[in-house]
Each structure stands twice: as structure tokens, then as C-alpha cells.
PDB file of C-alpha atoms and ligand atoms in Angstrom:
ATOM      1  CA  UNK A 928     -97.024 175.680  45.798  1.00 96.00           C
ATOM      2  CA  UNK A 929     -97.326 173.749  42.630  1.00 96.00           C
ATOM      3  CA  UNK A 930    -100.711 172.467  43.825  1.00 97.00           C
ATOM      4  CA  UNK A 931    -101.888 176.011  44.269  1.00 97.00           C
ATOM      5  CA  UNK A 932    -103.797 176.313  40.548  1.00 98.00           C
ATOM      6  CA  UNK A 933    -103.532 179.710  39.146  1.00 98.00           C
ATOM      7  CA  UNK A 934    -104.804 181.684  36.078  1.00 98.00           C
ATOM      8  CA  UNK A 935    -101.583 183.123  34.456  1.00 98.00           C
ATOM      9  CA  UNK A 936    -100.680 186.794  33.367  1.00 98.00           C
ATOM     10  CA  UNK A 937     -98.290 188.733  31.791  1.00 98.00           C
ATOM     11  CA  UNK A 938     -97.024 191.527  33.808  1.00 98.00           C
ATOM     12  CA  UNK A 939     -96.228 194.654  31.312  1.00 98.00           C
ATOM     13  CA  UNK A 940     -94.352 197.860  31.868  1.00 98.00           C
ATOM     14  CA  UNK A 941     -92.144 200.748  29.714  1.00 97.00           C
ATOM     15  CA  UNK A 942     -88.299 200.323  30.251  1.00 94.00           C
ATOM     16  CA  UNK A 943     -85.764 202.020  29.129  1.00 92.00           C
ATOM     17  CA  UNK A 944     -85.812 199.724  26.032  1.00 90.00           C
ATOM     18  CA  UNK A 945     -89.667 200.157  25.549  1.00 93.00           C
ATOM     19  CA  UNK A 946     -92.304 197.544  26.138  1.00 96.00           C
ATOM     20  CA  UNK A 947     -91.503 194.522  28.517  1.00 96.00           C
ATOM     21  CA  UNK A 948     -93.202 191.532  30.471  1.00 97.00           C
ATOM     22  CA  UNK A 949     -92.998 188.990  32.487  1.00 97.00           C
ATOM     23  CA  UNK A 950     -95.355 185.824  33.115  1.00 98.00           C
ATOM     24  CA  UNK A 951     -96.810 185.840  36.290  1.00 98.00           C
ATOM     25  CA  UNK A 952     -98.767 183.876  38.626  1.00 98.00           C
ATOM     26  CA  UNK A 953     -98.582 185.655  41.721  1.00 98.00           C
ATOM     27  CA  UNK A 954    -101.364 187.860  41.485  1.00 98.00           C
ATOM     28  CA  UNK A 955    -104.561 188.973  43.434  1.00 98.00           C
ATOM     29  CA  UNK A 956    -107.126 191.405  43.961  1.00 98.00           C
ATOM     30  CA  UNK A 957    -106.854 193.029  47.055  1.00 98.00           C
ATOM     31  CA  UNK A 958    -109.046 195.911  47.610  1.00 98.00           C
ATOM     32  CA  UNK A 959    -112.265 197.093  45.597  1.00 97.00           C
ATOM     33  CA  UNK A 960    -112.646 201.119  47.010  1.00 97.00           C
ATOM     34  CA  UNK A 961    -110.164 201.880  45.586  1.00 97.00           C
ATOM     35  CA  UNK A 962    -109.174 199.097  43.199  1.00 98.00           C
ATOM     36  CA  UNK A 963    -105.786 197.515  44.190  1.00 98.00           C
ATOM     37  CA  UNK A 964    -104.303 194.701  43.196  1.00 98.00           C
ATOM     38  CA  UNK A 965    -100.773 193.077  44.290  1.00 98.00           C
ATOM     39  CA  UNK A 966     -98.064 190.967  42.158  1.00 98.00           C
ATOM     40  CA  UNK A 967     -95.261 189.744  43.340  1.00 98.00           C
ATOM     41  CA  UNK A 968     -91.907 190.155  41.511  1.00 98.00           C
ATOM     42  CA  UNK A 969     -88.523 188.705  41.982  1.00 98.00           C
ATOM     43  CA  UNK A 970     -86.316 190.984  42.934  1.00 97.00           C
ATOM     44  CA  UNK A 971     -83.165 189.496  40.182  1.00 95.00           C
ATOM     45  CA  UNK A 972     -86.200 190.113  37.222  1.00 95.00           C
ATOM     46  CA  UNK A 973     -85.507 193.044  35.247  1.00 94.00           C
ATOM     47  CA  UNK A 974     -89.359 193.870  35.675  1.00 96.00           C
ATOM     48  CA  UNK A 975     -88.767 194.567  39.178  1.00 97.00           C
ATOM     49  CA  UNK A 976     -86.306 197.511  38.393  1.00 97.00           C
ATOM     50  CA  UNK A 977     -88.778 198.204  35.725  1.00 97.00           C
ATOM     51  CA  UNK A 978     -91.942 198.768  37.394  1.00 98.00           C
ATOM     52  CA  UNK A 979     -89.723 200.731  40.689  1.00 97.00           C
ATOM     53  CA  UNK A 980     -88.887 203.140  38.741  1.00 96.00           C
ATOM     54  CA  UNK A 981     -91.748 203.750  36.285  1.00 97.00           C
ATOM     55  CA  UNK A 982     -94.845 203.305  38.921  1.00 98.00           C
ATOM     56  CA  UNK A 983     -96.835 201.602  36.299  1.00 98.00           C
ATOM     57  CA  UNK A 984     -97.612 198.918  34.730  1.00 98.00           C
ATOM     58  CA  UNK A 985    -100.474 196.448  33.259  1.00 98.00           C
ATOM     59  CA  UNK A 986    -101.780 192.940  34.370  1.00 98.00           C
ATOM     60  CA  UNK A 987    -102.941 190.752  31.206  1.00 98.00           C
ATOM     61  CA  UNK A 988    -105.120 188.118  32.548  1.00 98.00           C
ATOM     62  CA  UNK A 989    -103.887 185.159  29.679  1.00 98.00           C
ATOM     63  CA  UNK A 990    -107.147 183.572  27.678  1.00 98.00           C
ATOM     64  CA  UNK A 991    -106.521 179.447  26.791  1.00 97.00           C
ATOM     65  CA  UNK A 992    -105.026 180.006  23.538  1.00 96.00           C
ATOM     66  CA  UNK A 993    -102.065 182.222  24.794  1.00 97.00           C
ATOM     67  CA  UNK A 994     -99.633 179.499  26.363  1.00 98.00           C
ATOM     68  CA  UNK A 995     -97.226 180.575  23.661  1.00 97.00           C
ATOM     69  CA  UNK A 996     -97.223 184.625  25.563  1.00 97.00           C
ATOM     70  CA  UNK A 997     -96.774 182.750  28.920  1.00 98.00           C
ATOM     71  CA  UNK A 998     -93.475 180.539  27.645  1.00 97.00           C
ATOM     72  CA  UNK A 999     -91.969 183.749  26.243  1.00 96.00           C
ATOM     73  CA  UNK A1000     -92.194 185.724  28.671  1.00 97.00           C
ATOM     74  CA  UNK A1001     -91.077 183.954  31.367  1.00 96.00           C
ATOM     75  CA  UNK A1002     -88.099 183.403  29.042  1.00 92.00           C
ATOM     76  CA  UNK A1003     -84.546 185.199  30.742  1.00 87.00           C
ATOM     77  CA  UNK A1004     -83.703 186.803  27.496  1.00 81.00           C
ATOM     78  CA  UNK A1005     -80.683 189.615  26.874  1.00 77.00           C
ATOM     79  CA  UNK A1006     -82.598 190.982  23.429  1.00 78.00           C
ATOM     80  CA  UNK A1007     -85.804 192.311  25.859  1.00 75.00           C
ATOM     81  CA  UNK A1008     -86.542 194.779  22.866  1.00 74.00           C
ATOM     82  CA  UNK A1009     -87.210 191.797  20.516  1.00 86.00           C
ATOM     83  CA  UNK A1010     -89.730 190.128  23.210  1.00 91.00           C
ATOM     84  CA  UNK A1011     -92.491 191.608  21.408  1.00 94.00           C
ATOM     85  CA  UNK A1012     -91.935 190.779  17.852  1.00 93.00           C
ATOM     86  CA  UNK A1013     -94.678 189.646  16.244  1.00 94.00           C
ATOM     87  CA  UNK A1014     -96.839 190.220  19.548  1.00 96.00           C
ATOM     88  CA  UNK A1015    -100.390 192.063  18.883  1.00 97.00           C
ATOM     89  CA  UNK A1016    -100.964 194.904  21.843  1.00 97.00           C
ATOM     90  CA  UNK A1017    -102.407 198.094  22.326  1.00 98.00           C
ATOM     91  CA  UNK A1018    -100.912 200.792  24.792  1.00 98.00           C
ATOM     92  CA  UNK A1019    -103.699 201.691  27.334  1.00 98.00           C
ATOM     93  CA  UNK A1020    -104.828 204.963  28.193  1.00 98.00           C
ATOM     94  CA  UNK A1021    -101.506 204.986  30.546  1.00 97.00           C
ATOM     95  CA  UNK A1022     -99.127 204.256  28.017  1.00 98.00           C
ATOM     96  CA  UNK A1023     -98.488 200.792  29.534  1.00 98.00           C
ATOM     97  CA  UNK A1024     -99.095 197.424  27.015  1.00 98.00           C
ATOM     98  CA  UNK A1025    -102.370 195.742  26.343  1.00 98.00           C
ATOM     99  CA  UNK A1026    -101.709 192.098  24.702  1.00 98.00           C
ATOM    100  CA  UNK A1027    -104.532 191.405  22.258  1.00 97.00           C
ATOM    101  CA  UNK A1028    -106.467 188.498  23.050  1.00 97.00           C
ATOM    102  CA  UNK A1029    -106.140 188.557  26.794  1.00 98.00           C
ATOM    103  CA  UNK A1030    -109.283 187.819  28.711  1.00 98.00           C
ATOM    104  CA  UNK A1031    -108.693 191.069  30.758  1.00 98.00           C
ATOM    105  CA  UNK A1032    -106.218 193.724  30.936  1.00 98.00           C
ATOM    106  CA  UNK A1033    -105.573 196.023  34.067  1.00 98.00           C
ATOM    107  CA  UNK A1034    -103.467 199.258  34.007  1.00 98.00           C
ATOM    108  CA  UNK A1035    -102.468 200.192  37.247  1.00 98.00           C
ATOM    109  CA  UNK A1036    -100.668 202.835  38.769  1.00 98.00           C
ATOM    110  CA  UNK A1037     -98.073 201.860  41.672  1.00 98.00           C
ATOM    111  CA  UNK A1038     -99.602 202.670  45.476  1.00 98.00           C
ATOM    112  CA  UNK A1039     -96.996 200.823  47.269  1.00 97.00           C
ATOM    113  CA  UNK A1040     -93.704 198.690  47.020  1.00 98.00           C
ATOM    114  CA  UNK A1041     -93.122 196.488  49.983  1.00 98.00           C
ATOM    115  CA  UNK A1042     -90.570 194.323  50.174  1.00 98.00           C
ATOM    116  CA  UNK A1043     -90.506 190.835  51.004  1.00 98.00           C
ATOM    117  CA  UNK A1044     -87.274 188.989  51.084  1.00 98.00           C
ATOM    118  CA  UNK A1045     -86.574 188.099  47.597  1.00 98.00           C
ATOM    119  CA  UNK A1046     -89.674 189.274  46.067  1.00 98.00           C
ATOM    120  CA  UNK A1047     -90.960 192.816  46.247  1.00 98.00           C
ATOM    121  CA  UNK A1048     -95.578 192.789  46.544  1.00 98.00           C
ATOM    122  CA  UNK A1049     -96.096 195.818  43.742  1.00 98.00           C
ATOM    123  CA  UNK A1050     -99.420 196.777  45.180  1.00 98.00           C
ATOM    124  CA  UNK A1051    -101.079 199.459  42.301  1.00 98.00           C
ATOM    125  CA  UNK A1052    -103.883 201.001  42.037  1.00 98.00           C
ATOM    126  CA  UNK A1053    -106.429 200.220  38.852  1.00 98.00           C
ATOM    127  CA  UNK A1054    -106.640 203.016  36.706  1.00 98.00           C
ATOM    128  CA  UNK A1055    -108.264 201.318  33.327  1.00 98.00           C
ATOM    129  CA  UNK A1056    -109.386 198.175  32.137  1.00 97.00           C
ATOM    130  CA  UNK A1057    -110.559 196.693  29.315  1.00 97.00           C
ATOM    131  CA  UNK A1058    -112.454 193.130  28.987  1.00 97.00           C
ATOM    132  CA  UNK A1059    -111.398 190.624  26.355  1.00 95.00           C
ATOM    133  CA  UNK A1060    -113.615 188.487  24.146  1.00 91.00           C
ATOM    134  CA  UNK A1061    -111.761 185.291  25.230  1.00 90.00           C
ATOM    135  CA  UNK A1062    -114.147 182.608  27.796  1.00 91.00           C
ATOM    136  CA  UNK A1063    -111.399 180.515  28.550  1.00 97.00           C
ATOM    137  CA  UNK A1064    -108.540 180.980  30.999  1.00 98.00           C
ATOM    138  CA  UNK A1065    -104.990 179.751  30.745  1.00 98.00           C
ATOM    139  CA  UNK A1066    -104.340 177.404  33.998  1.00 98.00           C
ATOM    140  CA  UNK A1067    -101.323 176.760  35.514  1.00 98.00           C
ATOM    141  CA  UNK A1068    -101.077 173.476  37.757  1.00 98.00           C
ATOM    142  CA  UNK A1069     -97.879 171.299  38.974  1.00 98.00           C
ATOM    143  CA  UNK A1070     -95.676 172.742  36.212  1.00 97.00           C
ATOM    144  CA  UNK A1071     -98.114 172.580  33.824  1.00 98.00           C
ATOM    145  CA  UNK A1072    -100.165 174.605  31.536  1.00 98.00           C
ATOM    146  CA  UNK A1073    -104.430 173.906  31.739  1.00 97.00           C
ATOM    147  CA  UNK A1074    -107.541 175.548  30.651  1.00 95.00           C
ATOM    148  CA  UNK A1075    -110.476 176.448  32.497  1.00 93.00           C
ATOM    149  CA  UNK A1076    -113.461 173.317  31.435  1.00 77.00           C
TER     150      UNK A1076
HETATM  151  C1  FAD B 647     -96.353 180.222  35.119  1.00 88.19           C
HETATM  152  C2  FAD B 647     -95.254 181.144  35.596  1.00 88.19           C
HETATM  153  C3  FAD B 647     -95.520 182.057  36.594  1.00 88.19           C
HETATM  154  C4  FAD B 647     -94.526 182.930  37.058  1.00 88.19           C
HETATM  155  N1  FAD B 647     -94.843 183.822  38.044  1.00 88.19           N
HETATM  156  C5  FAD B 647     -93.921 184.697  38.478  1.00 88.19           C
HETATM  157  C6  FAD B 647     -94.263 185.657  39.471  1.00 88.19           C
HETATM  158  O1  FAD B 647     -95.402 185.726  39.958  1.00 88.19           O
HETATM  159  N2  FAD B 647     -93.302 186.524  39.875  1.00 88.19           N
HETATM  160  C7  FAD B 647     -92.032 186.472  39.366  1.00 88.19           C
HETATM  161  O2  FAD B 647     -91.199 187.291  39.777  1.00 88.19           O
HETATM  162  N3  FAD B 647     -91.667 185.590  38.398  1.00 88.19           N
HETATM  163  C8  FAD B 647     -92.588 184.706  37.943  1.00 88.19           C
HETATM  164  N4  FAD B 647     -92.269 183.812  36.963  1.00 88.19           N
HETATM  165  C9  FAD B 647     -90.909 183.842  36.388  1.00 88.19           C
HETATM  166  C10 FAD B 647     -90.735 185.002  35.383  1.00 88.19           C
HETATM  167  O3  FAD B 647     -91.747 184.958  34.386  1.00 88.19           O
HETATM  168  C11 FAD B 647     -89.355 184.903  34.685  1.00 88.19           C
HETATM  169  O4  FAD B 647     -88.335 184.954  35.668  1.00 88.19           O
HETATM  170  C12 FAD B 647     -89.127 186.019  33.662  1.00 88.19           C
HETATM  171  O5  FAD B 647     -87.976 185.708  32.880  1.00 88.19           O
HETATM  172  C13 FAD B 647     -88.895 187.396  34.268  1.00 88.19           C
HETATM  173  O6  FAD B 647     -88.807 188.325  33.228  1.00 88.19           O
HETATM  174  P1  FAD B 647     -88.022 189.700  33.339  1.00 88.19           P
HETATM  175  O7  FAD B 647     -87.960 190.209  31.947  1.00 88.19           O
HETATM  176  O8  FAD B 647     -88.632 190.566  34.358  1.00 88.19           O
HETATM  177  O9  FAD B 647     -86.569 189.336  33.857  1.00 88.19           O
HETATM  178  P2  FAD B 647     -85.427 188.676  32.954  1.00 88.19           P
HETATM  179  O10 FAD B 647     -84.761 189.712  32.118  1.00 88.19           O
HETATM  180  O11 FAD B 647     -85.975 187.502  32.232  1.00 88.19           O
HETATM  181  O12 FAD B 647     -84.369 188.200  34.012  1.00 88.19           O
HETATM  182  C14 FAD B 647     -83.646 189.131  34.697  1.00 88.19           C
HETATM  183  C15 FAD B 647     -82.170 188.847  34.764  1.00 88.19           C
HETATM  184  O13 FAD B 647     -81.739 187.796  33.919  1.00 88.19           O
HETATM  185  C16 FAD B 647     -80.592 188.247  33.208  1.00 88.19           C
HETATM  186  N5  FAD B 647     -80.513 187.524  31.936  1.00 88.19           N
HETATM  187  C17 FAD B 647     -80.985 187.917  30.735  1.00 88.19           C
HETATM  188  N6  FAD B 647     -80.712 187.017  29.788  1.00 88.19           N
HETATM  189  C18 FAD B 647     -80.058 186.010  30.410  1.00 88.19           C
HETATM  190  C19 FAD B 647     -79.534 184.778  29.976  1.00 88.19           C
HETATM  191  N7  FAD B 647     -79.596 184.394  28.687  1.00 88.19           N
HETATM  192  N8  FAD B 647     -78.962 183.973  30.885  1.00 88.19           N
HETATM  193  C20 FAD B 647     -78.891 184.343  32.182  1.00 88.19           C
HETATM  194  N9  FAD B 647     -79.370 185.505  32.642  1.00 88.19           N
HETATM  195  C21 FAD B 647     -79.939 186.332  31.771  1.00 88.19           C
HETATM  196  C22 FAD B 647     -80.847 189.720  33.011  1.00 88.19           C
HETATM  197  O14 FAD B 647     -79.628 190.402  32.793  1.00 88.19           O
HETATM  198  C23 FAD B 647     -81.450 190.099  34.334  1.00 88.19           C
HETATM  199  O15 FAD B 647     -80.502 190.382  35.300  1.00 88.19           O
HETATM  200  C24 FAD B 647     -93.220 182.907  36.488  1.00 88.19           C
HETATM  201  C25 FAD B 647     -92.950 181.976  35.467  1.00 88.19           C
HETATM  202  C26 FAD B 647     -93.962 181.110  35.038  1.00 88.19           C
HETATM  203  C27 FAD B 647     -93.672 180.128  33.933  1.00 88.19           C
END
């Protein structure tokens, strides 16, 4: 899979500790009427628990410049309430977090859970979006960060 190239994102979601996220590659658009979209989440991340029993969450399509977002969250951390020092974000009109400087930012609303061995698909529904200023997009290719040009 590491020669599948991806754009990267940062899943985000309220827990019971307020905002999280979690780096993410596996990601897709799936239907347009209505808008779905799926990512897949291990089932041992605390995002997975997360986004089960809150039935939202946000998709933050990284820009170039946000490699530094991508290495912390994908970071197993114990203080997930500190994650987002020092992070800029917005809540969207769902309550769920908007990083700043993200080339797009998708809030969805959870249609379906289906599992899938390890992993759970979190298929939700798009409910608001916002565009970011950014034009170039954070790559990630045989364990390595890239940018789009
Ligand atoms: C480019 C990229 C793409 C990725 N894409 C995906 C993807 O599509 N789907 C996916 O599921 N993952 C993906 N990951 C991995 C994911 O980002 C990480 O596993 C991330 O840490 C998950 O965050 P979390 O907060 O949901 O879970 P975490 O809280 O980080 O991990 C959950 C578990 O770890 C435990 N834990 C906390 N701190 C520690 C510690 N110090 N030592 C040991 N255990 C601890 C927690 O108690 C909890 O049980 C990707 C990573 C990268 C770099």
C-alpha cells in the first residue's frame, strides 16, 4: 500500500475530553446525492470509540505546509486534551473542529458504521464545508511526506 499516494487528513471529533484527531489517509468520496464520504479507522484508535458514539465528525483535507498537524496526530498520546495546544481551528456549524489552514474541511454526520475486521469504514454524510486558501496538498508516498508540484 505504500505505493498507493494519498493526500493526508486529519480526522476530528468531540470526546469526552473535547476536541480530538487523528491523521488519516484512508479516505474517499463515495457518493455525491447525497454527499458521503468513508474513512477508515482502526478499531484500537481512540477515534474509533470517538466518532461511534458521537455520529460526527470532520475531515481536514491537510494543505503542504501542515506536515507538522499530520506527525501529531498520528502521535499515540495519553494527554489527548493537550493535542491541540497551540493548534488554530474553528468549530463548524456542527460543533465538530475545523483546523485553520487546511485546504478543505468536511463536517459530516455518521450514515453508517460497517465493520471490517480491524478497521471499522465510518461512512457520513456531508453536512458543511468550507474551502481553504491553501493550493498545495500534503502527499503521502512510501512512508514519506510530499507535496502536490
Ligand atoms: C499518513 C498517515 C495516515 C494514517 N491513516 C490512518 C487511517 O486512515 N486510519 C487509521 O485508523 N489510522 C491511520 N493512521 C494512524 C493514526 O493516525 C494513529 O494511530 C493515531 O495515533 C490515532 O489517533 P487516536 O487518537 O484515534 O488514537 P490513539 O489515542 O493515538 O491510540 C489509541 C490507543 O493508544 C493508547 N495509548 C495512548 N498513549 C499511548 C502510549 N504512550 N503508548 C501506548 N499506547 C498509548 C490509548 O490508550 C488508546 O487505547 C495514519 C497515520 C499516518 C502517519
Amino acid at each position: 500500500m505504500g505505493n498507493w499516494a494519498t493526500g493526508v487528513t486529519v480526522v476530528t471529533s468531540i470526546g469526552p475530553r473535547g476536541p480530538h484527531g487523528m491523521t488519516a489517509n484512508a479516505f474517499l468520496s463515495v457518493s455525491l446525492d447525497p454527499p458521503l464520504v468513508l474513512v477508515s479507522v482502526g478499531k484500537e484508535n481512540d477515534s474509533y470509540a470517538i466518532i461511534q458514539s458521537s455520529g460526527r465528525f470532520a475531515v481536514n483535507i491537510l494543505s503542504a505546509d501542515q506536515e507538522a498537524l499530520s506527525l501529531r496526530f498520528a502521535t499515540r498520546r495519553a494527554d489527548h486534551e493537550r493535542a491541540f495546544d497551540g493548534v488554530p481551528y474553528v468549530f463548524g456549524p456542527g460543533g465538530q473542529p475545523w483546523l485553520e489552514g487546511a485546504l478543505g474541511c468536511l463536517e459530516c454526520s455518521l450514515q453508517r458504521a460497517v465493520d471490517a475486521q480491524d478497521h471499522t469504514l465510518f461512512l457520513g454524510q456531508v453536512t458543511a464545508l468550507r474551502e481553504g486558501a491553501g493550493s498545495e496538498a500534503l502527499v503521502y508516498f512510501r512512508s514519506h511526506y510530499t507535496k502536490t508540484r
